[in-house]
Amino acid sequence: MQPKNVYLQDLTRGLVKENPVFVSLLGMCPLLGVTGYLFYGFGMGMATTIVMIGGSFIVALLRNLIPPQVRIPIFIIIIATFVTVIEMALQAYQPALYEALGVFVPLIVCNCLILGRLEAFSSKKPVIRSTLDGVSAGIGFTIALVLLALVREVFGHGTILGPDPEGAIQLFGPNFEAMTLFAIPAGAFIALGLLLAVVNLLMKRFNI
Amino acid sequence: METLLSIIFIYIFVENFVLQRFFGICPFLGVSRKMETAVGMSMAVIFVMTLATLVTWLLYTYVLVPFGLTYLQIVTFILVIASLVQLVETVLRKISPTLYQGLGIFLPLITTNCAVLAVTLLAIRQEFSLVESIVFSIAAAIGFALALIIMAGIRERLEMAEIPEVLQGSAVTLITAGILSIAFMGFQGMLTL
């Protein structure tokens, strides 16, 4: 391992090889809860990424000052602060998205993906590497959200970029009958299960 | 009385926290492998959820609102839950070692169980009174327990089944959860608040 590539490794690790969703099954609640439409899934992914980057940065910055006995509560306060900021920003600039995501916005605090990365990586590694790791895990999570949302929106509603009827692109003609299964909660479980199976298959095939 | 009964029915069956609202999926997938752990986790969640809702509701209504600090809601609530879990753990270890042995290992996991935070936040958002909030939290916790225990029962049998290689592990668990969720959809629309 050349020392030069450490940063690149940090940046790419979370995307596929250690994808927080497909490999470690972290952050399931928002993943299933908000992926009815691509727009919601992407918004949630971005919000989580911002919290993730901010949290990694601050924790790495303070890593030598945080007493190890109380590190978890301190991590949670740092995350909760960023989540509050994001909640206010969404409320101000994206009210429609904020309404749609509902209680899942404050629930970013409980996303075990963020706490897991802070505990495993940022609390031990220097600032730049931790921040890159935060970017990587956040984008990996967004990829999973977007994939699942894409499947659910295309099959469940027959559109892309809904639910706003003006921006939505109708994929199929007027004779299309949506598969409601994918739009309802039960479909989220089934779609994710099938998606995991496909990812398993691809990873095995290409030896990732 | 009617409202209270409706809250109980709705949050156990119609709006089941795990299967219809997607709160607490991590413990639902993580500890449902064995019936024993599922029951232990369920009991711990019922306990902590009810206590957390009581404390956060009082704190929100009598401290955060009068002082105009509602923007601190998320930070306060998660801190209350984290410290409550710690407190319950310490108290249990002192007064009831048997109960502690049953629930002990599940308590730290509850801090990151989003169902607990969700229940405290929703109790405020739905503008429930104190009694309604308590009933709501108990019903939500029972709904969580119900889903977890049914799932554990299914997964114990699934262990012996022959499953295609790509579906093994979490994929088949999620699909099972989906079918369970379809079953719970039978309650949909039966009752609304």
Tab-separated table of N, CA, C and O in Angstrom, chain A residues 131-184:
chain	number	residue	atom	x	y	z
A	131	THR	N	-12.559	13.212	6.964
A	131	THR	CA	-13.539	13.923	6.155
A	131	THR	C	-13.790	13.173	4.850
A	131	THR	O	-14.939	13.002	4.436
A	132	LEU	N	-12.696	12.696	4.221
A	132	LEU	CA	-12.865	11.932	2.978
A	132	LEU	C	-13.684	10.669	3.234
A	132	LEU	O	-14.541	10.294	2.426
A	133	ASP	N	-13.429	10.031	4.380
A	133	ASP	CA	-14.192	8.837	4.722
A	133	ASP	C	-15.670	9.183	4.883
A	133	ASP	O	-16.549	8.434	4.447
A	134	GLY	N	-15.936	10.340	5.493
A	134	GLY	CA	-17.316	10.798	5.638
A	134	GLY	C	-17.975	10.996	4.281
A	134	GLY	O	-19.109	10.559	4.048
A	135	VAL	N	-17.255	11.651	3.359
A	135	VAL	CA	-17.778	11.867	2.003
A	135	VAL	C	-18.106	10.522	1.363
A	135	VAL	O	-19.185	10.317	0.793
A	136	SER	N	-17.169	9.592	1.508
A	136	SER	CA	-17.314	8.292	0.868
A	136	SER	C	-18.523	7.522	1.408
A	136	SER	O	-19.348	7.020	0.640
A	137	ALA	N	-18.645	7.435	2.752
A	137	ALA	CA	-19.780	6.703	3.328
A	137	ALA	C	-21.093	7.383	2.960
A	137	ALA	O	-22.086	6.721	2.643
A	138	GLY	N	-21.102	8.724	2.977
A	138	GLY	CA	-22.317	9.457	2.636
A	138	GLY	C	-22.750	9.194	1.214
A	138	GLY	O	-23.927	8.928	0.934
A	139	ILE	N	-21.773	9.240	0.280
A	139	ILE	CA	-22.122	9.023	-1.128
A	139	ILE	C	-22.534	7.565	-1.345
A	139	ILE	O	-23.484	7.289	-2.084
A	140	GLY	N	-21.854	6.633	-0.663
A	140	GLY	CA	-22.253	5.227	-0.768
A	140	GLY	C	-23.699	5.028	-0.337
A	140	GLY	O	-24.463	4.311	-0.983
A	141	PHE	N	-24.077	5.699	0.759
A	141	PHE	CA	-25.451	5.621	1.253
A	141	PHE	C	-26.415	6.234	0.239
A	141	PHE	O	-27.477	5.669	-0.051
A	142	THR	N	-26.009	7.383	-0.345
A	142	THR	CA	-26.864	8.033	-1.342
A	142	THR	C	-27.066	7.128	-2.554
A	142	THR	O	-28.175	7.054	-3.094
A	143	ILE	N	-25.993	6.446	-2.975
A	143	ILE	CA	-26.110	5.537	-4.125
A	143	ILE	C	-27.184	4.489	-3.846
A	143	ILE	O	-28.058	4.232	-4.684
A	144	ALA	N	-27.136	3.904	-2.623
A	144	ALA	CA	-28.113	2.877	-2.290
A	144	ALA	C	-29.531	3.452	-2.287
A	144	ALA	O	-30.465	2.850	-2.824
A	145	LEU	N	-29.693	4.643	-1.692
A	145	LEU	CA	-31.011	5.275	-1.646
A	145	LEU	C	-31.538	5.525	-3.050
A	145	LEU	O	-32.703	5.249	-3.357
A	146	VAL	N	-30.661	6.051	-3.923
A	146	VAL	CA	-31.086	6.392	-5.275
A	146	VAL	C	-31.471	5.134	-6.053
A	146	VAL	O	-32.499	5.100	-6.735
A	147	LEU	N	-30.664	4.062	-5.900
A	147	LEU	CA	-30.970	2.808	-6.600
A	147	LEU	C	-32.347	2.278	-6.199
A	147	LEU	O	-33.191	1.956	-7.049
A	148	LEU	N	-32.567	2.207	-4.861
A	148	LEU	CA	-33.832	1.657	-4.385
A	148	LEU	C	-34.994	2.560	-4.799
A	148	LEU	O	-36.051	2.078	-5.237
A	149	ALA	N	-34.787	3.875	-4.694
A	149	ALA	CA	-35.849	4.807	-5.048
A	149	ALA	C	-36.182	4.713	-6.535
A	149	ALA	O	-37.349	4.795	-6.927
A	150	LEU	N	-35.139	4.508	-7.347
A	150	LEU	CA	-35.344	4.393	-8.786
A	150	LEU	C	-36.232	3.180	-9.092
A	150	LEU	O	-37.221	3.277	-9.828
A	151	VAL	N	-35.887	2.040	-8.496
A	151	VAL	CA	-36.679	0.827	-8.709
A	151	VAL	C	-38.130	1.068	-8.274
A	151	VAL	O	-39.082	0.780	-8.998
A	152	ARG	N	-38.275	1.634	-7.075
A	152	ARG	CA	-39.626	1.798	-6.534
A	152	ARG	C	-40.436	2.812	-7.320
A	152	ARG	O	-41.635	2.638	-7.517
A	153	GLU	N	-39.793	3.894	-7.770
A	153	GLU	CA	-40.578	4.904	-8.473
A	153	GLU	C	-40.957	4.443	-9.867
A	153	GLU	O	-42.096	4.624	-10.302
A	154	VAL	N	-40.011	3.803	-10.554
A	154	VAL	CA	-40.305	3.366	-11.920
A	154	VAL	C	-41.426	2.323	-11.926
A	154	VAL	O	-42.387	2.425	-12.685
A	155	PHE	N	-41.323	1.334	-11.021
A	155	PHE	CA	-42.348	0.287	-11.014
A	155	PHE	C	-43.624	0.729	-10.301
A	155	PHE	O	-44.720	0.390	-10.715
A	156	GLY	N	-43.467	1.483	-9.223
A	156	GLY	CA	-44.626	1.828	-8.406
A	156	GLY	C	-45.437	2.989	-8.939
A	156	GLY	O	-46.640	3.085	-8.681
A	157	HIS	N	-44.806	3.906	-9.672
A	157	HIS	CA	-45.535	5.070	-10.164
A	157	HIS	C	-45.387	5.260	-11.671
A	157	HIS	O	-46.127	6.037	-12.266
A	158	GLY	N	-44.392	4.610	-12.258
A	158	GLY	CA	-44.178	4.771	-13.693
A	158	GLY	C	-43.604	6.124	-14.068
A	158	GLY	O	-43.720	6.563	-15.200
A	159	THR	N	-42.992	6.821	-13.103
A	159	THR	CA	-42.429	8.133	-13.402
A	159	THR	C	-40.982	8.193	-12.929
A	159	THR	O	-40.499	7.305	-12.251
A	160	ILE	N	-40.301	9.278	-13.321
A	160	ILE	CA	-39.014	9.610	-12.707
A	160	ILE	C	-39.107	11.068	-12.302
A	160	ILE	O	-39.733	11.878	-12.998
A	161	LEU	N	-38.522	11.406	-11.157
A	161	LEU	CA	-38.511	12.776	-10.656
A	161	LEU	C	-39.892	13.278	-10.248
A	161	LEU	O	-40.156	14.465	-10.280
A	162	GLY	N	-40.807	12.368	-9.848
A	162	GLY	CA	-42.075	12.784	-9.281
A	162	GLY	C	-41.834	13.343	-7.902
A	162	GLY	O	-40.699	13.541	-7.523
A	163	PRO	N	-42.848	13.531	-7.047
A	163	PRO	CA	-44.269	13.367	-7.335
A	163	PRO	C	-44.887	14.607	-7.966
A	163	PRO	O	-46.035	14.584	-8.363
A	164	ASP	N	-44.126	15.710	-8.015
A	164	ASP	CA	-44.645	16.942	-8.602
A	164	ASP	C	-45.022	16.703	-10.063
A	164	ASP	O	-44.161	16.417	-10.888
A	165	PRO	N	-46.311	16.800	-10.435
A	165	PRO	CA	-46.729	16.404	-11.785
A	165	PRO	C	-46.069	17.221	-12.888
A	165	PRO	O	-45.961	16.757	-14.019
A	166	GLU	N	-45.588	18.436	-12.559
A	166	GLU	CA	-44.975	19.247	-13.617
A	166	GLU	C	-43.578	18.753	-13.973
A	166	GLU	O	-43.213	18.694	-15.137
A	167	GLY	N	-42.802	18.389	-12.948
A	167	GLY	CA	-41.439	17.960	-13.206
A	167	GLY	C	-41.334	16.484	-13.547
A	167	GLY	O	-40.334	16.030	-14.073
A	168	ALA	N	-42.392	15.706	-13.234
A	168	ALA	CA	-42.300	14.260	-13.391
A	168	ALA	C	-42.240	13.863	-14.860
A	168	ALA	O	-42.914	14.444	-15.696
A	169	ILE	N	-41.398	12.883	-15.135
A	169	ILE	CA	-41.295	12.366	-16.501
A	169	ILE	C	-42.077	11.057	-16.540
A	169	ILE	O	-41.740	10.110	-15.829
A	170	GLN	N	-43.119	11.006	-17.368
A	170	GLN	CA	-43.878	9.762	-17.514
A	170	GLN	C	-43.074	8.826	-18.408
A	170	GLN	O	-42.722	9.174	-19.524
A	171	LEU	N	-42.764	7.642	-17.879
A	171	LEU	CA	-41.910	6.740	-18.643
A	171	LEU	C	-42.704	5.917	-19.639
A	171	LEU	O	-42.227	5.570	-20.711
A	172	PHE	N	-43.907	5.579	-19.267
A	172	PHE	CA	-44.701	4.697	-20.120
A	172	PHE	C	-45.926	5.461	-20.592
A	172	PHE	O	-46.290	6.479	-20.018
A	173	GLY	N	-46.532	4.969	-21.617
A	173	GLY	CA	-47.686	5.650	-22.198
A	173	GLY	C	-48.906	5.603	-21.300
A	173	GLY	O	-48.848	5.152	-20.156
A	174	PRO	N	-50.025	6.084	-21.811
A	174	PRO	CA	-51.258	6.142	-21.016
A	174	PRO	C	-51.807	4.767	-20.640
A	174	PRO	O	-52.641	4.676	-19.744
A	175	ASN	N	-51.345	3.728	-21.309
A	175	ASN	CA	-51.877	2.395	-20.995
A	175	ASN	C	-51.183	1.751	-19.804
A	175	ASN	O	-51.472	0.615	-19.451
A	176	PHE	N	-50.268	2.486	-19.176
A	176	PHE	CA	-49.480	1.914	-18.086
A	176	PHE	C	-50.306	1.810	-16.808
A	176	PHE	O	-50.999	2.742	-16.417
A	177	GLU	N	-50.240	0.635	-16.189
A	177	GLU	CA	-50.885	0.445	-14.882
A	177	GLU	C	-49.784	0.205	-13.852
A	177	GLU	O	-49.042	-0.754	-13.951
A	178	ALA	N	-49.682	1.118	-12.866
A	178	ALA	CA	-48.565	1.034	-11.917
A	178	ALA	C	-48.673	-0.204	-11.040
A	178	ALA	O	-49.764	-0.645	-10.693
A	179	MET	N	-47.489	-0.758	-10.695
A	179	MET	CA	-47.451	-1.873	-9.745
A	179	MET	C	-47.467	-1.285	-8.343
A	179	MET	O	-46.414	-0.931	-7.800
A	180	THR	N	-48.663	-1.178	-7.775
A	180	THR	CA	-48.788	-0.491	-6.481
A	180	THR	C	-47.921	-1.132	-5.411
A	180	THR	O	-47.499	-0.468	-4.473
A	181	LEU	N	-47.651	-2.429	-5.551
A	181	LEU	CA	-46.836	-3.121	-4.547
A	181	LEU	C	-45.563	-2.360	-4.220
A	181	LEU	O	-45.176	-2.227	-3.070
A	182	PHE	N	-44.908	-1.816	-5.269
A	182	PHE	CA	-43.631	-1.159	-5.018
A	182	PHE	C	-43.789	0.196	-4.359
A	182	PHE	O	-42.843	0.730	-3.792
A	183	ALA	N	-44.987	0.764	-4.428
A	183	ALA	CA	-45.188	2.078	-3.813
A	183	ALA	C	-45.518	1.961	-2.337
A	183	ALA	O	-45.295	2.888	-1.579
A	184	ILE	N	-46.050	0.826	-1.911
A	184	ILE	CA	-46.465	0.680	-0.511
A	184	ILE	C	-45.299	0.173	0.339
A	184	ILE	O	-44.306	-0.324	-0.200
